[in-house]
PDB file of C-alpha atoms in Angstrom:
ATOM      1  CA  UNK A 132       0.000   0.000   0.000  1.00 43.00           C
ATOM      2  CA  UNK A 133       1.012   3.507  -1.018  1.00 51.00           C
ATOM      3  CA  UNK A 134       2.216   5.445   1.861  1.00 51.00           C
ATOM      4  CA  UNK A 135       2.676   9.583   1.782  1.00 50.00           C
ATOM      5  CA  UNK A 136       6.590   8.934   2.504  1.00 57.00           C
ATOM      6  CA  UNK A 137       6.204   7.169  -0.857  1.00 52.00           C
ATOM      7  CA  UNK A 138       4.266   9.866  -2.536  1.00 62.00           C
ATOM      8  CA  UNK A 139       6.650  12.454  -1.392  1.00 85.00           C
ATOM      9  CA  UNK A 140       9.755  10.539  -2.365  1.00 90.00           C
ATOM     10  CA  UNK A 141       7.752   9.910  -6.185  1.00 91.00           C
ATOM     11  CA  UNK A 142       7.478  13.756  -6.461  1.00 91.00           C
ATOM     12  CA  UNK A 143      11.173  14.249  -5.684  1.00 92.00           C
ATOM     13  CA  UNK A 144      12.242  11.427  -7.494  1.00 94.00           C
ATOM     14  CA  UNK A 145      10.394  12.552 -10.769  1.00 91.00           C
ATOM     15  CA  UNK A 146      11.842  16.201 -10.389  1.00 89.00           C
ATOM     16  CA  UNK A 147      15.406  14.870 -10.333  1.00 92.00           C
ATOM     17  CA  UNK A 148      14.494  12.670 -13.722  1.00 92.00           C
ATOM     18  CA  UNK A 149      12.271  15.925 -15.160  1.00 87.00           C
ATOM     19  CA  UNK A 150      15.231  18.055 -14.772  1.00 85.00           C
ATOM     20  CA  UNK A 151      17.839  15.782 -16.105  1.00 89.00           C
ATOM     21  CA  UNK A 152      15.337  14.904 -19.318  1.00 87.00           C
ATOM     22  CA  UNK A 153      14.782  18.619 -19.530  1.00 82.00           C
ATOM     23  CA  UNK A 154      18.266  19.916 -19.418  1.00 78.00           C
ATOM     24  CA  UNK A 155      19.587  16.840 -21.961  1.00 80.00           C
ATOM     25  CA  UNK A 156      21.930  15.254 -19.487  1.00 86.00           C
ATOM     26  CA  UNK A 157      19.507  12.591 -20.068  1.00 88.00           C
ATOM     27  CA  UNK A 158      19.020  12.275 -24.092  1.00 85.00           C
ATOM     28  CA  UNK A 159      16.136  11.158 -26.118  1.00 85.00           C
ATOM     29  CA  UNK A 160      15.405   7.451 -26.512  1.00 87.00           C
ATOM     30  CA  UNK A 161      17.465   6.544 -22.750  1.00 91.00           C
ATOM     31  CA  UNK A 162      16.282   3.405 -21.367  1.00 93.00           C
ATOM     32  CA  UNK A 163      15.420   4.168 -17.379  1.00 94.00           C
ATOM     33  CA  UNK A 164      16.280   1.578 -15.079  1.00 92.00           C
ATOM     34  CA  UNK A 165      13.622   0.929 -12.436  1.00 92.00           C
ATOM     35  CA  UNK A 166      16.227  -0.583 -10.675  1.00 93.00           C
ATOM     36  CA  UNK A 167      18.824   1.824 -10.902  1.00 94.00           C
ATOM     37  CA  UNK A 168      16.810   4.801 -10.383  1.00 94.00           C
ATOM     38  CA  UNK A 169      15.507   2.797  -6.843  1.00 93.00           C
ATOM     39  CA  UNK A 170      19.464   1.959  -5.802  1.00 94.00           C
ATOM     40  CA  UNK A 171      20.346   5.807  -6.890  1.00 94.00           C
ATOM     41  CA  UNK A 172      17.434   7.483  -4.326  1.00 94.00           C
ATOM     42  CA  UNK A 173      17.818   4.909  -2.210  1.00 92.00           C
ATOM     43  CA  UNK A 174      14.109   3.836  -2.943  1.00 91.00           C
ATOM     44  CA  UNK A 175      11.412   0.991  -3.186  1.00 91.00           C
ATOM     45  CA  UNK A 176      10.165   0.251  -6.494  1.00 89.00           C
ATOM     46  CA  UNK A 177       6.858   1.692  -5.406  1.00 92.00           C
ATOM     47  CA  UNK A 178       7.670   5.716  -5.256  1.00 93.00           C
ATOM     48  CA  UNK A 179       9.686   5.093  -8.775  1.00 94.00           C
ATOM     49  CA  UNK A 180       7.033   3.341 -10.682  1.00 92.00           C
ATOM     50  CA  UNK A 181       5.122   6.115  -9.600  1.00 93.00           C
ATOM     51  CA  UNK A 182       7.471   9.322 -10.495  1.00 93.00           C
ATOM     52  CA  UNK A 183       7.416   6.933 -13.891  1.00 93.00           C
ATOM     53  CA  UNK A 184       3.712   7.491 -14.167  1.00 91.00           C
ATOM     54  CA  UNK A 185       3.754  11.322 -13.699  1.00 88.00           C
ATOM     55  CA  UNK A 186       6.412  11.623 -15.897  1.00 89.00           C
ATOM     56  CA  UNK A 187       4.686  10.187 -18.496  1.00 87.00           C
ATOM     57  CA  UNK A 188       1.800  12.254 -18.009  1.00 82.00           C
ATOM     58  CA  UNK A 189       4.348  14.894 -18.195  1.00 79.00           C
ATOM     59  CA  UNK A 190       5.166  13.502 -22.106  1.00 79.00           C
ATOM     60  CA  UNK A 191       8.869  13.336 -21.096  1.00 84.00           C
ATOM     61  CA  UNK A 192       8.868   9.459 -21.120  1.00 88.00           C
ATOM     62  CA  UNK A 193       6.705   6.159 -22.972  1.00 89.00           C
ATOM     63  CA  UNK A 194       6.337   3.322 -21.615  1.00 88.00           C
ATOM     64  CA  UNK A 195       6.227  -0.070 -23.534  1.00 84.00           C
ATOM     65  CA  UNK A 196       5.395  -3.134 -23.006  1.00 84.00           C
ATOM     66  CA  UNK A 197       8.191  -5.724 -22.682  1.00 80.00           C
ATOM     67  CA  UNK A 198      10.378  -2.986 -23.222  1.00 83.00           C
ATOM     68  CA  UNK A 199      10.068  -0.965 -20.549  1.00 89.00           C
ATOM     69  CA  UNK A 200      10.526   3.042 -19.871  1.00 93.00           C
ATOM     70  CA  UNK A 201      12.278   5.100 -22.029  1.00 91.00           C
ATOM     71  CA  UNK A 202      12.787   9.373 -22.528  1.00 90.00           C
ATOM     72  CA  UNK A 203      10.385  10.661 -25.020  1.00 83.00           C
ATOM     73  CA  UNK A 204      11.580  12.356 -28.234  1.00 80.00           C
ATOM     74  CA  UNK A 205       9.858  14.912 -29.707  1.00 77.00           C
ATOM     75  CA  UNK A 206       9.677  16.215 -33.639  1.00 80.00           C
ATOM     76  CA  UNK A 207       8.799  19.567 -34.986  1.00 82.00           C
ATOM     77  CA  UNK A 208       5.127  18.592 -35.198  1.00 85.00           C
ATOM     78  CA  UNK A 209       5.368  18.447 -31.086  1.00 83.00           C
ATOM     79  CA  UNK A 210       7.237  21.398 -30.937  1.00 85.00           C
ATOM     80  CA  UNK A 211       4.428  23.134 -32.666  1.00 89.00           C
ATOM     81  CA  UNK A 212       1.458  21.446 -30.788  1.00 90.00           C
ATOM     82  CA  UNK A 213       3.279  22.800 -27.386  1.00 89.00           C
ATOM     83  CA  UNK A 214       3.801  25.885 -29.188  1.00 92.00           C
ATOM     84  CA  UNK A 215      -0.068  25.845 -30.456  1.00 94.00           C
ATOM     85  CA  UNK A 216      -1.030  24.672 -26.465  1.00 95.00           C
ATOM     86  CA  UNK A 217       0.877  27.323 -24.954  1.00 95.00           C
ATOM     87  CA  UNK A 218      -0.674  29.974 -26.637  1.00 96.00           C
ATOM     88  CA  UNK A 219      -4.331  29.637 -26.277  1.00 97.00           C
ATOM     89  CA  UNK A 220      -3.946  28.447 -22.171  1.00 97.00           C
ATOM     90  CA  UNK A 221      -1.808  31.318 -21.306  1.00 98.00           C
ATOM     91  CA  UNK A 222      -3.705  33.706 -23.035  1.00 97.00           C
ATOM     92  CA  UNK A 223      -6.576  32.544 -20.955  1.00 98.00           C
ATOM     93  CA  UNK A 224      -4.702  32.438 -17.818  1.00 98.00           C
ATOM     94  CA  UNK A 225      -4.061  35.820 -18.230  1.00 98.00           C
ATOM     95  CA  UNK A 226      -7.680  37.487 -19.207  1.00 98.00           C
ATOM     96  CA  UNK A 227      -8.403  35.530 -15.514  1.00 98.00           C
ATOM     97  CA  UNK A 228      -5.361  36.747 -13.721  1.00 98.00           C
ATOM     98  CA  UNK A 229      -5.376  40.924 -15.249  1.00 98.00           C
ATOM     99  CA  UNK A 230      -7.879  41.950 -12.567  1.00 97.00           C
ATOM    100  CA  UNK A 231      -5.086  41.141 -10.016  1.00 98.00           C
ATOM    101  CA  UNK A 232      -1.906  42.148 -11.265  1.00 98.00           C
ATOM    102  CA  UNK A 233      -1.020  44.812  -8.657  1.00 97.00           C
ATOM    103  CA  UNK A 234       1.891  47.289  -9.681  1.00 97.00           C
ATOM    104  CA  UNK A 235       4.552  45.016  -7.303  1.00 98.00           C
ATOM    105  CA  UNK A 236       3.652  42.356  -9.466  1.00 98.00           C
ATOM    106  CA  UNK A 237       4.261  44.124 -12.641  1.00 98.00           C
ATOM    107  CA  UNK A 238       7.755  45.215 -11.072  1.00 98.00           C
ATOM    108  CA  UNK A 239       8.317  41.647  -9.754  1.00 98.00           C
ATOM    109  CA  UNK A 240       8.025  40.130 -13.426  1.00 97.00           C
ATOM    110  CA  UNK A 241       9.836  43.277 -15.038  1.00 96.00           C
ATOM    111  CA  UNK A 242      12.871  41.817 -12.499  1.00 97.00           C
ATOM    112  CA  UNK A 243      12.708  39.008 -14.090  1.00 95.00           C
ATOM    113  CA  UNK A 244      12.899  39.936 -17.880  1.00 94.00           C
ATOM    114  CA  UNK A 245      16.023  41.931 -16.022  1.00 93.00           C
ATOM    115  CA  UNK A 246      17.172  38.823 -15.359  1.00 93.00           C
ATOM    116  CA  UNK A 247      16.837  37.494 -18.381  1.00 89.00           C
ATOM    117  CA  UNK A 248      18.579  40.183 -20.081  1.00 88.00           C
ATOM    118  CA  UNK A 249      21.828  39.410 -17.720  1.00 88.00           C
ATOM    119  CA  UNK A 250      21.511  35.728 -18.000  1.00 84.00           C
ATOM    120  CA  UNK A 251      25.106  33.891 -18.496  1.00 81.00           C
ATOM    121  CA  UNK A 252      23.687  31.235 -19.790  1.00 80.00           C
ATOM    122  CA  UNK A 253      20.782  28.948 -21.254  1.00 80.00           C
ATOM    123  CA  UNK A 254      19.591  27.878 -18.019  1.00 81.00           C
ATOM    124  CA  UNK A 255      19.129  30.744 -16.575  1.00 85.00           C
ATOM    125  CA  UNK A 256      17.684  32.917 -18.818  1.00 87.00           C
ATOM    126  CA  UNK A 257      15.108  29.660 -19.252  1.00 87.00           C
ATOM    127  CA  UNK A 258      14.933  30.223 -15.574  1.00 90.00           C
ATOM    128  CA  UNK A 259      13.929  33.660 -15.654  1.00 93.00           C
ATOM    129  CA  UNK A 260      11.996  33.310 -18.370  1.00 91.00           C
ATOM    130  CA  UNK A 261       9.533  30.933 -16.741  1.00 92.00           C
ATOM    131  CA  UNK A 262       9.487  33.171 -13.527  1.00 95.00           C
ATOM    132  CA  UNK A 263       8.357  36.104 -15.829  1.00 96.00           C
ATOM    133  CA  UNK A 264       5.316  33.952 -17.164  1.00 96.00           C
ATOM    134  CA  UNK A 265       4.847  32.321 -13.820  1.00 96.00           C
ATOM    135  CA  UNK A 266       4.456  35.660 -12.233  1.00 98.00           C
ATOM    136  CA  UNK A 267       1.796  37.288 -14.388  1.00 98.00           C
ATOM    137  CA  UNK A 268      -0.052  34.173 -15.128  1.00 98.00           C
ATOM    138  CA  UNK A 269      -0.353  32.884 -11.064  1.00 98.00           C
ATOM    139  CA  UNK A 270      -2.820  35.671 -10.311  1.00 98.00           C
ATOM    140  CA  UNK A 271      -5.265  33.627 -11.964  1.00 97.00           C
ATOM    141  CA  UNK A 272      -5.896  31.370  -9.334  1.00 95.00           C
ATOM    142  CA  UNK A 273      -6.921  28.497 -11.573  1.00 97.00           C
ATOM    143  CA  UNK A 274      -4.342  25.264 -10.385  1.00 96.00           C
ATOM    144  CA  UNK A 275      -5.469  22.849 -12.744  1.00 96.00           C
ATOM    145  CA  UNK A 276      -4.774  25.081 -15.754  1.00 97.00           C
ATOM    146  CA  UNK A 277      -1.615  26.643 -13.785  1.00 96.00           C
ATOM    147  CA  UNK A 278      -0.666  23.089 -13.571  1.00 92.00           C
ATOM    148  CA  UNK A 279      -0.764  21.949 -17.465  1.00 93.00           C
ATOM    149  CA  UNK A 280       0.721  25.602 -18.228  1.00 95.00           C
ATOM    150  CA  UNK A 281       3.830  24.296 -16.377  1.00 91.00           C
ATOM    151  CA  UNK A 282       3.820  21.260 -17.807  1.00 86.00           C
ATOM    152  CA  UNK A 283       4.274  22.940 -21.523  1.00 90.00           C
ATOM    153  CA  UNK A 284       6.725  25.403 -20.292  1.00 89.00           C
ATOM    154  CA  UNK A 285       8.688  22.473 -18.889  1.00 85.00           C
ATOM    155  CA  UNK A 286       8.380  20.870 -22.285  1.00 84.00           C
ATOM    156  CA  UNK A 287       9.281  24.222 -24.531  1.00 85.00           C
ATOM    157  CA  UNK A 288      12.568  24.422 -21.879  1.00 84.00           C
ATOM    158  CA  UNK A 289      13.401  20.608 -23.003  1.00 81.00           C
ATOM    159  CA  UNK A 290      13.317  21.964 -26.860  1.00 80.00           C
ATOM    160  CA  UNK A 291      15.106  24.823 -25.858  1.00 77.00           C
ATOM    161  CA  UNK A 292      17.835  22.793 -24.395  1.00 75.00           C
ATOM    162  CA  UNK A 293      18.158  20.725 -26.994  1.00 70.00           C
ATOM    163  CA  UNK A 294      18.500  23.447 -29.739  1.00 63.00           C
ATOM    164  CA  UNK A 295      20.926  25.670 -28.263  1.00 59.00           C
ATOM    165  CA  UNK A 296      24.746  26.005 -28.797  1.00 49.00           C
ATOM    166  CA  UNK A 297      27.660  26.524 -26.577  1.00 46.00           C
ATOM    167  CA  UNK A 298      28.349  30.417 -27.556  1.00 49.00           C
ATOM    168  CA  UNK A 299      25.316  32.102 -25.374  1.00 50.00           C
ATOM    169  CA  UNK A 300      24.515  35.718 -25.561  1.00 54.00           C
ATOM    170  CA  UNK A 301      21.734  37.279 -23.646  1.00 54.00           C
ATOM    171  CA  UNK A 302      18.444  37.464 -25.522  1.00 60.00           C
ATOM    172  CA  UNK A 303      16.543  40.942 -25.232  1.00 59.00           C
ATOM    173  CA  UNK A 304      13.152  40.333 -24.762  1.00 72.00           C
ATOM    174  CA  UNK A 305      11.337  43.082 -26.602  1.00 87.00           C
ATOM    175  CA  UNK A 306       7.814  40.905 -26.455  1.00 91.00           C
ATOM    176  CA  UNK A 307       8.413  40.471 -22.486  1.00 94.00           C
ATOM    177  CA  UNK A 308       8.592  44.284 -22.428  1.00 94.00           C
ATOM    178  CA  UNK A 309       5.542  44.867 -24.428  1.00 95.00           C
ATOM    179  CA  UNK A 310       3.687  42.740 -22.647  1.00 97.00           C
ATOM    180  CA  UNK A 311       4.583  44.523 -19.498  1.00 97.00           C
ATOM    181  CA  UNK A 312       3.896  47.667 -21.418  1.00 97.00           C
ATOM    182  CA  UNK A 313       0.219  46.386 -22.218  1.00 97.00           C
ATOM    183  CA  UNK A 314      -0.678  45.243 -18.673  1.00 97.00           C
ATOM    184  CA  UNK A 315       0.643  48.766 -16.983  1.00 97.00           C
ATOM    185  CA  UNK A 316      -1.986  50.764 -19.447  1.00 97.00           C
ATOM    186  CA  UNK A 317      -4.697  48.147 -18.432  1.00 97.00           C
ATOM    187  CA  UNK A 318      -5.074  46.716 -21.891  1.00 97.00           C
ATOM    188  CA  UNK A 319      -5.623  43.510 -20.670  1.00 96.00           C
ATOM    189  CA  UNK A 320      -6.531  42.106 -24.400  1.00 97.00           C
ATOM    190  CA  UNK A 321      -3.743  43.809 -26.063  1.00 97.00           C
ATOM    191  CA  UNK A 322      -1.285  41.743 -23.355  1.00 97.00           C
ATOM    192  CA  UNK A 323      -3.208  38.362 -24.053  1.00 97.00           C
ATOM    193  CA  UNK A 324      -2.781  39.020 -27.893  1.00 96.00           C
ATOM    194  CA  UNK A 325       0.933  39.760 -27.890  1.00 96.00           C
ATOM    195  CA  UNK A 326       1.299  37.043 -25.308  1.00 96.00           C
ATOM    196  CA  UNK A 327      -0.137  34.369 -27.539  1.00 95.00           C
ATOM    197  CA  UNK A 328       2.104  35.795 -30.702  1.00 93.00           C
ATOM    198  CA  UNK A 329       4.850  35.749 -28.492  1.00 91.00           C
ATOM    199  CA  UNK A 330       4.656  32.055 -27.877  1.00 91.00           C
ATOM    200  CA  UNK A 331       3.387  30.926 -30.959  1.00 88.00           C
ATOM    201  CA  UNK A 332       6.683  32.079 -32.543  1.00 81.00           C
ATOM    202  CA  UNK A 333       8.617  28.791 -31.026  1.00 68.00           C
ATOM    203  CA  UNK A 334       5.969  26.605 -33.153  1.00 66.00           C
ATOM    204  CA  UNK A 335       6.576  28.483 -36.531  1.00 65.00           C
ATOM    205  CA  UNK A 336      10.080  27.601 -36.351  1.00 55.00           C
ATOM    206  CA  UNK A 337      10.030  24.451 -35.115  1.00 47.00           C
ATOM    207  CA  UNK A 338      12.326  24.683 -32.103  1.00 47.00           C
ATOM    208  CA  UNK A 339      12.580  26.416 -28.856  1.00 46.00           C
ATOM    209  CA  UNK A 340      15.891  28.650 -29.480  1.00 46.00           C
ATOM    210  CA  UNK A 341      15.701  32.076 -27.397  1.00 51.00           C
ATOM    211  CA  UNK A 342      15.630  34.755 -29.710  1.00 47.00           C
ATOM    212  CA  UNK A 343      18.891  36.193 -30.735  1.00 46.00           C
ATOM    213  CA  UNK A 344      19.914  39.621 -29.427  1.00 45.00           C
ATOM    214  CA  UNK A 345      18.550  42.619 -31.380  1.00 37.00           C
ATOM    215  CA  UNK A 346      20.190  45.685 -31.637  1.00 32.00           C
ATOM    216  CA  UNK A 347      19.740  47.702 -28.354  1.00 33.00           C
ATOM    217  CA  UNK A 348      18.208  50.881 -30.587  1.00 29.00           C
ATOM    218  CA  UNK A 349      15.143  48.577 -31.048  1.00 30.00           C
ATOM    219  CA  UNK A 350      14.491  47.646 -27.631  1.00 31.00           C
ATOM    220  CA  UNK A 351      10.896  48.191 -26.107  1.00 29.00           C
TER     221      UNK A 351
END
């Protein structure tokens, strides 16, 4: 019988794997090892079969039959659909959550496209890119939809990871900015609209890079 030990060790077990899949230090097509991943955290099979299932809920793993679990790919089709996904849900999110973005939450997610701008490398401007989303979006108060948002955004950082190359620069975010813009003069619809366009973009091309860095006389 499932204990809440187990479910607690399942949820840190599959953010260990999530981040590793994620990230690429664990590639497409990987076989995991139930048994390996039990010796590793020191676990039963029970809380790993388990972080197995909500990974795979998650779309960062299959499972087959006789063959067991294995990381997901993904193809541009996928890349789109997330894209596609994305899009419409956080647009949604954020007609719910505009009534209750105060002006220190408007300065908290302007830190973060800061952030962003300063990054030193992929991971963290990923990082501060899903803070700035995270932070206009969580107003909503809506956890189920919150909860598949994060999903996608975990799966747009895993095509992001997986298109990127070692020399990093910065991106500007000029769509971040005009967002922020929108949402300051209380055009709610105007910030859902550039917010959908803004994500949409990683679907028309088919991969997840971070936009390259314009010049700083066409900044927002």
């Amino acid at each position: 019988m499932k204990t809440i030990q187990d479910d607690t060790l399942a949820v840190r077990i599959g953010r260990a794997l999530a981040e590793r899949i994620i990230s690429g230090a664990i590639e497409p097509g990987a076989k995991l090892r139930q048994d390996h991943v039990a010796a590793e955290f020191n676990a039963s099979h029970v809380p790993v079969r388990e972080a197995f299932r909500r990974l795979e809920a998650q779309g960062l793993v299959v499972s087959e039959p006789r063959r067991g679990v294995r990381v997901a790919g993904f193809s541009p089709q996928e890349v789109r659909e997330v894209a596609e996904m994305r899009a419409s849900l956080e647009s949604l999110a954020l007609r719910h959550a505009f009534p209750h973005l105060t002006p220190a939450i408007l300065d908290a997610a302007e830190a973060m496209v800061r952030a962003g701008d300063q990054a030193g490398s992929v991971q963290a401007w990923e990082e501060a890119n899903r803070a700035f989303h995270r932070t206009i979006l969580a107003p909503c108060a809506m956890p189920r939809l919150l909860g598949a948002i994060d999903d996608l955004q975990a799966a747009s950082a895993r095509f992001l990871f997986s298109g990127w190359r070692a020399e990093w620069d910065a991106p500007t975010d000029r769509d971040h900015r005009a967002i922020l813009l929108a949402l300051r003069a209380r055009d709610g619809e105007k910030a859902a609209t550039i917010l959908a366009r803004h994500v949409q973009r990683i679907g028309q091309s088919g991969h997840a890079s971070p936009p390259r860095r314009p010049l700083r006389a066409n900044n927002l």
